[in-house]
mmCIF file of C-alpha atoms in Angstrom:
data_model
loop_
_atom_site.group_PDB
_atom_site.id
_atom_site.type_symbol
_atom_site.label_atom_id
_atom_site.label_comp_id
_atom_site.label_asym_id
_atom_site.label_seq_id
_atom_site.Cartn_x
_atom_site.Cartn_y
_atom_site.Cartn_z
ATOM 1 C CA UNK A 9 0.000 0.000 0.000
ATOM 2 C CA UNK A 10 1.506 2.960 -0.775
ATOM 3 C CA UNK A 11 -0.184 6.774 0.340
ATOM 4 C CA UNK A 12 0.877 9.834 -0.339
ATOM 5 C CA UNK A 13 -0.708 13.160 0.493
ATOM 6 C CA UNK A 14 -0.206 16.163 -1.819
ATOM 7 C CA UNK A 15 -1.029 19.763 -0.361
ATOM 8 C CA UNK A 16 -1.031 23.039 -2.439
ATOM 9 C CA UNK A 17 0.146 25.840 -0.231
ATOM 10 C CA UNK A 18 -1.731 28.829 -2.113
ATOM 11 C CA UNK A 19 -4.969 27.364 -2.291
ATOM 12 C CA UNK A 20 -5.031 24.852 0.946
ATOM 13 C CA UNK A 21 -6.331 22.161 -1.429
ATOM 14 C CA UNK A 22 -5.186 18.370 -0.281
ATOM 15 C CA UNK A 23 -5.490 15.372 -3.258
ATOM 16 C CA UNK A 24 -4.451 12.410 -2.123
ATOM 17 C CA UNK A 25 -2.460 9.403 -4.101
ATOM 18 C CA UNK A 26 -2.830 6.035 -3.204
ATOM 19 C CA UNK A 27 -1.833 3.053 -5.131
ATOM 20 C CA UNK A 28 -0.648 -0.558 -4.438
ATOM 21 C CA UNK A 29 2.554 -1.574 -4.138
ATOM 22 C CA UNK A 30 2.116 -4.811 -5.484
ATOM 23 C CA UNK A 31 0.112 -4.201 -8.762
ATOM 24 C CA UNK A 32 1.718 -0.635 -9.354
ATOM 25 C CA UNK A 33 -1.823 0.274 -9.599
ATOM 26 C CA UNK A 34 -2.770 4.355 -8.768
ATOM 27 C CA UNK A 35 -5.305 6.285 -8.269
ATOM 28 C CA UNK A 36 -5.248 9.905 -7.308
ATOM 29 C CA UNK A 37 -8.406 11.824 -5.215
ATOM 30 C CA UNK A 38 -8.681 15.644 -5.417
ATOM 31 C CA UNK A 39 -5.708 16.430 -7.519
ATOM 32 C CA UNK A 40 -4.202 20.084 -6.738
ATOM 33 C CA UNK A 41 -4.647 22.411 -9.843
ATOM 34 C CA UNK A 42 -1.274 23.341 -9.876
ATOM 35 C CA UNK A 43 0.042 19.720 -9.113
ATOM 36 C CA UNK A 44 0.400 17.624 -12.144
ATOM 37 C CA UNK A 45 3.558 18.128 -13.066
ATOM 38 C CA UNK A 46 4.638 16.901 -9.250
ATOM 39 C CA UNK A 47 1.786 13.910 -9.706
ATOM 40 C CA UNK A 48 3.751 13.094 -12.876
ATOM 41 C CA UNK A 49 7.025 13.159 -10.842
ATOM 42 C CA UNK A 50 5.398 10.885 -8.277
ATOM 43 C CA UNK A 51 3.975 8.354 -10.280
ATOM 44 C CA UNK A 52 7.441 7.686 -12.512
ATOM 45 C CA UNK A 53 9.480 8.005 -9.365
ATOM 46 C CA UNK A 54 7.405 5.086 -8.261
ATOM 47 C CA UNK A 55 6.279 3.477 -11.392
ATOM 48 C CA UNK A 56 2.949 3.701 -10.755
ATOM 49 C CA UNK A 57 0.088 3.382 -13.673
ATOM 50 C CA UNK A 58 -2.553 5.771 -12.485
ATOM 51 C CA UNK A 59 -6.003 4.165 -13.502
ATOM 52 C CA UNK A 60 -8.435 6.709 -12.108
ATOM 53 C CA UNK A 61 -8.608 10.350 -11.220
ATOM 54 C CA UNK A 62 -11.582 10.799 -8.818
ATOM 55 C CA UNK A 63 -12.840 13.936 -7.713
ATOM 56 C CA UNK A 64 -15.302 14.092 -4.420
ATOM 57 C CA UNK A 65 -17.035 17.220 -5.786
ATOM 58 C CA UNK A 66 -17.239 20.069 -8.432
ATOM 59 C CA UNK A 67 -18.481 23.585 -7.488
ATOM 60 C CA UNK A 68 -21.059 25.197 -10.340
ATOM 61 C CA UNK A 69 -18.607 28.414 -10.317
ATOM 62 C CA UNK A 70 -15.602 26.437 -10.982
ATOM 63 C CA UNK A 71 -14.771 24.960 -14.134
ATOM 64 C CA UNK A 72 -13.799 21.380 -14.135
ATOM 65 C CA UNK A 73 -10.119 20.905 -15.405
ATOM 66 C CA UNK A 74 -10.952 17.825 -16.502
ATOM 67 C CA UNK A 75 -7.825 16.956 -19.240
ATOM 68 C CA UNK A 76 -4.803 17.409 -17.459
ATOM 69 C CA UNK A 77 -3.654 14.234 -15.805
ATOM 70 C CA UNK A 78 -6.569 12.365 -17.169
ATOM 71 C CA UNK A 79 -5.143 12.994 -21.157
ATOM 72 C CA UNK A 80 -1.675 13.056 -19.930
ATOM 73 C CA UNK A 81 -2.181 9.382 -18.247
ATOM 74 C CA UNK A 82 -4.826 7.724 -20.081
ATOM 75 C CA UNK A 83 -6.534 7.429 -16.458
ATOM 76 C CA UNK A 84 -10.312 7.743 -16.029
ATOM 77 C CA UNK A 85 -11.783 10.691 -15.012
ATOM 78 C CA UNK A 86 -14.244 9.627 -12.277
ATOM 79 C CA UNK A 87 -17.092 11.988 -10.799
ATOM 80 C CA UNK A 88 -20.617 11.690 -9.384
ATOM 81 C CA UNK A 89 -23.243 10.983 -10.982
ATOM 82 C CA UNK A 90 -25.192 14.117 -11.821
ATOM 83 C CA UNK A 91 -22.175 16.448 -12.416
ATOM 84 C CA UNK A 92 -21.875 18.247 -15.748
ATOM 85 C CA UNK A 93 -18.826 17.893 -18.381
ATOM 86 C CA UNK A 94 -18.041 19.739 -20.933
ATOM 87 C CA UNK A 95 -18.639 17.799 -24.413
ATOM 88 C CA UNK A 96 -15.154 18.635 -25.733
ATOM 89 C CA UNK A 97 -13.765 17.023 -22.560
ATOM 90 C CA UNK A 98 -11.113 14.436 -23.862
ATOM 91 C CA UNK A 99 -11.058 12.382 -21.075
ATOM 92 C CA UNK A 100 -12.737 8.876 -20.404
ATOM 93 C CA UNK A 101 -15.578 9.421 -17.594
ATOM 94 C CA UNK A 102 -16.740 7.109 -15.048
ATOM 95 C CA UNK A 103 -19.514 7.950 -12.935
ATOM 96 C CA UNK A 104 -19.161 7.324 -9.534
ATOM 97 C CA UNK A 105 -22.600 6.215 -8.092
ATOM 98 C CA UNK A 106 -23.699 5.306 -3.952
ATOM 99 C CA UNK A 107 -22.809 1.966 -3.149
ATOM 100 C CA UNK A 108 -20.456 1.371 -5.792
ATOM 101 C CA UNK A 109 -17.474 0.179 -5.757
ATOM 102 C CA UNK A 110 -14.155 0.960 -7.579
ATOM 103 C CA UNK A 111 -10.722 -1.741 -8.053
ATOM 104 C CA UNK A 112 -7.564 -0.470 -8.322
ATOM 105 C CA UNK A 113 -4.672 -3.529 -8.779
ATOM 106 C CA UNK A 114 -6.404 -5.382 -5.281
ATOM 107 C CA UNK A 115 -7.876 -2.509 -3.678
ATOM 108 C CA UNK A 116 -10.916 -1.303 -3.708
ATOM 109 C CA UNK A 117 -12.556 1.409 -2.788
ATOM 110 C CA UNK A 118 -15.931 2.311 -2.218
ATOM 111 C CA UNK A 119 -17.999 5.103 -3.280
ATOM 112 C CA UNK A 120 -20.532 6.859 -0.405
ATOM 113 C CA UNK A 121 -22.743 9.518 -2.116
ATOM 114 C CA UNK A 122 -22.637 12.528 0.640
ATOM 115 C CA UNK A 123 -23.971 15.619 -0.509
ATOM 116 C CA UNK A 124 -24.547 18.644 0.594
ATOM 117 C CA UNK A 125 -21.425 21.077 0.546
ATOM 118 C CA UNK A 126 -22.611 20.960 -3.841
ATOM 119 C CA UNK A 127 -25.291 18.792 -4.709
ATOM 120 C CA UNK A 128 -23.580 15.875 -6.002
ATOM 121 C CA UNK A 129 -20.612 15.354 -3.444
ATOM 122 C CA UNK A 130 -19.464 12.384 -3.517
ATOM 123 C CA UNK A 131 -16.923 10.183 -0.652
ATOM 124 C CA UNK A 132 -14.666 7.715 -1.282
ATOM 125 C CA UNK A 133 -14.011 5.033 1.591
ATOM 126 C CA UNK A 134 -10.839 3.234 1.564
ATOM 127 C CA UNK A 135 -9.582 0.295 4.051
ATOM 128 C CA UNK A 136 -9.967 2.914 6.977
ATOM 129 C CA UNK A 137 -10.040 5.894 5.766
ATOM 130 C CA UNK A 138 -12.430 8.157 4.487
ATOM 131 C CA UNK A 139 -11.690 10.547 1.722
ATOM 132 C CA UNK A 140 -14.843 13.262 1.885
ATOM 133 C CA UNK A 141 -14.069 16.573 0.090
ATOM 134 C CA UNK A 142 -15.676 19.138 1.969
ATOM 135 C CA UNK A 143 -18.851 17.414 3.747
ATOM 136 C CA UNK A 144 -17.612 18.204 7.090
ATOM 137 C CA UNK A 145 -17.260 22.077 6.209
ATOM 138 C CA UNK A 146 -20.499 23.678 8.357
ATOM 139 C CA UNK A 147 -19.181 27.053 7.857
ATOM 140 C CA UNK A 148 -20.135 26.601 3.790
ATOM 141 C CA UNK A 149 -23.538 26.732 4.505
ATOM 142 C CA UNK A 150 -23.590 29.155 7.386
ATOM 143 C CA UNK A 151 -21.286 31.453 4.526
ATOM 144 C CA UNK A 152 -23.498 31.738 2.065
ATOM 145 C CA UNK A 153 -21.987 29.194 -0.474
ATOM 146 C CA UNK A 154 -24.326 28.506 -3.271
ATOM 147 C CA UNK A 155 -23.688 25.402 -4.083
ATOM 148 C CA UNK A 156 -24.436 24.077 0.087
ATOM 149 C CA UNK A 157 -27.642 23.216 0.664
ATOM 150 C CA UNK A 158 -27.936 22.627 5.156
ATOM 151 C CA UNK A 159 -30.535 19.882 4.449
ATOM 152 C CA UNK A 160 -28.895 17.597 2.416
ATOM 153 C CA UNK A 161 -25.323 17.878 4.612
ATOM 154 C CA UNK A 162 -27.467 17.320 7.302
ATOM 155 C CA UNK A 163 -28.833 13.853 6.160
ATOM 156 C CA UNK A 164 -25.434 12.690 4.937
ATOM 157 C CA UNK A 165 -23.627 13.216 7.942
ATOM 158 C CA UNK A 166 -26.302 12.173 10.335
ATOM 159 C CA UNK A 167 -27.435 8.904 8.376
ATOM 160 C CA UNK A 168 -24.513 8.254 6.204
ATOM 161 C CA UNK A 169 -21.088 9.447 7.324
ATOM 162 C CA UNK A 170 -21.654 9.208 11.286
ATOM 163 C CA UNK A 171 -22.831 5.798 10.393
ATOM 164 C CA UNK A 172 -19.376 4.816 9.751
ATOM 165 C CA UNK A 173 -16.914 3.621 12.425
ATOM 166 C CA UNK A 174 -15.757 6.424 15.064
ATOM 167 C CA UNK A 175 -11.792 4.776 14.421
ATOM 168 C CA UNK A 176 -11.863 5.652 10.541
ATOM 169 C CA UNK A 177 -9.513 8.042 9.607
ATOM 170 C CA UNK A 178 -10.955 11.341 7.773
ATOM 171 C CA UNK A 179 -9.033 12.994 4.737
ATOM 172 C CA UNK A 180 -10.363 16.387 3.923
ATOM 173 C CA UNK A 181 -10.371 18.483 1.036
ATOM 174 C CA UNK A 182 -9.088 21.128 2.629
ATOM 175 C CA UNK A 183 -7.569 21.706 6.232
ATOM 176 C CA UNK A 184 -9.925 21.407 9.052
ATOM 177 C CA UNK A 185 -9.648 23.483 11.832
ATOM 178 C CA UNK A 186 -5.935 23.653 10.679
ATOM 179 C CA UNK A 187 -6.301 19.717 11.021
ATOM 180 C CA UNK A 188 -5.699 17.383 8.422
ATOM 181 C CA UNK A 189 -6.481 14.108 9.827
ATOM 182 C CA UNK A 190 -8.914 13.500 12.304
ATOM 183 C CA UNK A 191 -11.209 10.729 13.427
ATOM 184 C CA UNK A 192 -14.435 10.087 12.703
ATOM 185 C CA UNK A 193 -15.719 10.012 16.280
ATOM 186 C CA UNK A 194 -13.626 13.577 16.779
ATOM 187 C CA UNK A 195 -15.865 15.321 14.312
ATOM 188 C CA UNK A 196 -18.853 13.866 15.600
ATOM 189 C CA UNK A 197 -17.866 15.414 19.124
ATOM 190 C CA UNK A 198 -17.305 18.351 17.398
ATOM 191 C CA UNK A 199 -20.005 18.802 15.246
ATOM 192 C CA UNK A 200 -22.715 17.272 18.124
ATOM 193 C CA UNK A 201 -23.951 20.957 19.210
ATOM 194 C CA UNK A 202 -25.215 21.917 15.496
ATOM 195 C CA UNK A 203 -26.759 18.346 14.739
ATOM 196 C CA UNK A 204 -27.888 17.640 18.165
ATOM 197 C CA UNK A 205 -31.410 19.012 17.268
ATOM 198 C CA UNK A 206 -33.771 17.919 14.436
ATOM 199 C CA UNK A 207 -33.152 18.348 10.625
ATOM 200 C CA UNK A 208 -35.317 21.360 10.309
ATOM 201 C CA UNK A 209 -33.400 23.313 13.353
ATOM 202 C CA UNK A 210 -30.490 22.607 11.833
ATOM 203 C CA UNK A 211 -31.624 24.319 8.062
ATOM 204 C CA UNK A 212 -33.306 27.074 10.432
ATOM 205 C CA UNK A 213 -29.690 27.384 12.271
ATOM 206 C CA UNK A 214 -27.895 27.723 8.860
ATOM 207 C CA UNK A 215 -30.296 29.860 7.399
ATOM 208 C CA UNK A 216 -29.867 32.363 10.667
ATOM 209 C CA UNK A 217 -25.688 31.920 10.343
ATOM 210 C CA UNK A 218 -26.226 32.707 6.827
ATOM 211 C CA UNK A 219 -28.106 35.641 7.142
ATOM 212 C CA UNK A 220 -25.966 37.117 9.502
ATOM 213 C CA UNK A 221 -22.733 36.310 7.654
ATOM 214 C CA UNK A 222 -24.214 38.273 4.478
ATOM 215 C CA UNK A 223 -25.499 40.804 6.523
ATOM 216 C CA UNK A 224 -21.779 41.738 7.583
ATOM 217 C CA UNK A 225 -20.157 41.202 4.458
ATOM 218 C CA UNK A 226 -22.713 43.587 2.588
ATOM 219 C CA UNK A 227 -20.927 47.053 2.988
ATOM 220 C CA UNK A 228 -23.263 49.448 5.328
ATOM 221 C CA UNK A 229 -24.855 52.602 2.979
ATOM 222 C CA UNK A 230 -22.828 55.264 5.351
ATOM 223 C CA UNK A 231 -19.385 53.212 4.088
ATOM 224 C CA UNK A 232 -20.288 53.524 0.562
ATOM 225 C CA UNK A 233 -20.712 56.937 1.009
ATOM 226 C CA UNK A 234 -17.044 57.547 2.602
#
């Protein structure tokens, strides 16, 4: 087994590579932007044949770069089902479905559909560890993302995600809370106080925090004046 974490400093983004060491087999999970040309590095350093590049989510303001490693590799470009791609997209695409499952050399990984931080977020459950985007970030509903939607994050952490074993290890995205590892049963601790309540007080509580958060960010009429 071979796992290899690769972080981009400017943006925060984390993909991860995993592969195994037996097969030579590769996958790679949220690739960086800016970091094919050090995925490239990886993978001949190692001699690794990446198969599949996956991708949790894809937010409706942000193109997806979908030729890079996928044309540069041959690999499959693998996102959820209900996701638009462009129709000049060169790569192969997969769609990754809930309750499917996906083989690299002997591993396999399976594919949890989780959304709510976009509508078609999907999380990708290896051995022990859980690979989930951004479903753990509250603060994109409370922040007035577009693409969140408070009801749907609520169901997949309270009937899918928290469902899982409190030992399995959780990958995000992007840093949480500067953290990036943590437990499952550590972010159920930490998240108890907002999902403690029913489905609809949690919407109602993210629909407040949202409010409020746009009401501070919208300059006041006496600073537009100045």
């Amino acid at each position: 087994m071979y796992f290899h974490p690769i972080e981009e400093p400017d943006s925060g983004q984390i993909g991860y590579l995993l592969a195994d060491g037996d097969t030579q087999d590769a996958v790679i999970i949220d690739p960086p932007p800016r970091s094919t040309e050090l995925l490239l590095a990886l993978l001949a350093e190692r001699r690794l044949r990446l198969s599949h590049v996956l991708r949790t989510h894809v937010h409706a303001r942000q193109p997806l770069n979908c030729s890079a490693l996928s044309e540069l590799t041959g690999a499959m470009l693998v996102i959820a089902d209900g996701v638009g791609i462009n129709a000049a997209c060169p790569a192969k695409v997969e769609r990754a479905v809930h309750g499917s499952t996906l083989v690299f050399g002997q591993e396999v990984l399976r594919v949890l559909a989780t959304p709510g931080h976009t509508a078609h977020c999907v999380s990708y459950l290896w051995r022990d560890r859980l690979f989930c985007g951004d479903a753990f970030d509250l603060g994109s509903c409370a922040d007035g993302d577009d693409d969140a939607d408070a009801g749907l994050l609520y169901d997949s952490l309270t009937c899918r995600l928290f469902m899982l074993p409190e030992q399995t290890l959780v990958f995000p995205a992007h840093p949480l809370r500067g953290r990036r590892v943590a437990t499952l049963g550590e972010l159920r601790l930490r998240s108890a106080p907002l999902l403690a309540g029913s489905r609809d007080a949690f919407i109602t509580d993210m629909t407040s925090r949202r409010a409020a958060h746009l009401r501070h960010a919208r300059p006041s009429p006496t600073a537009k004046r100045r």
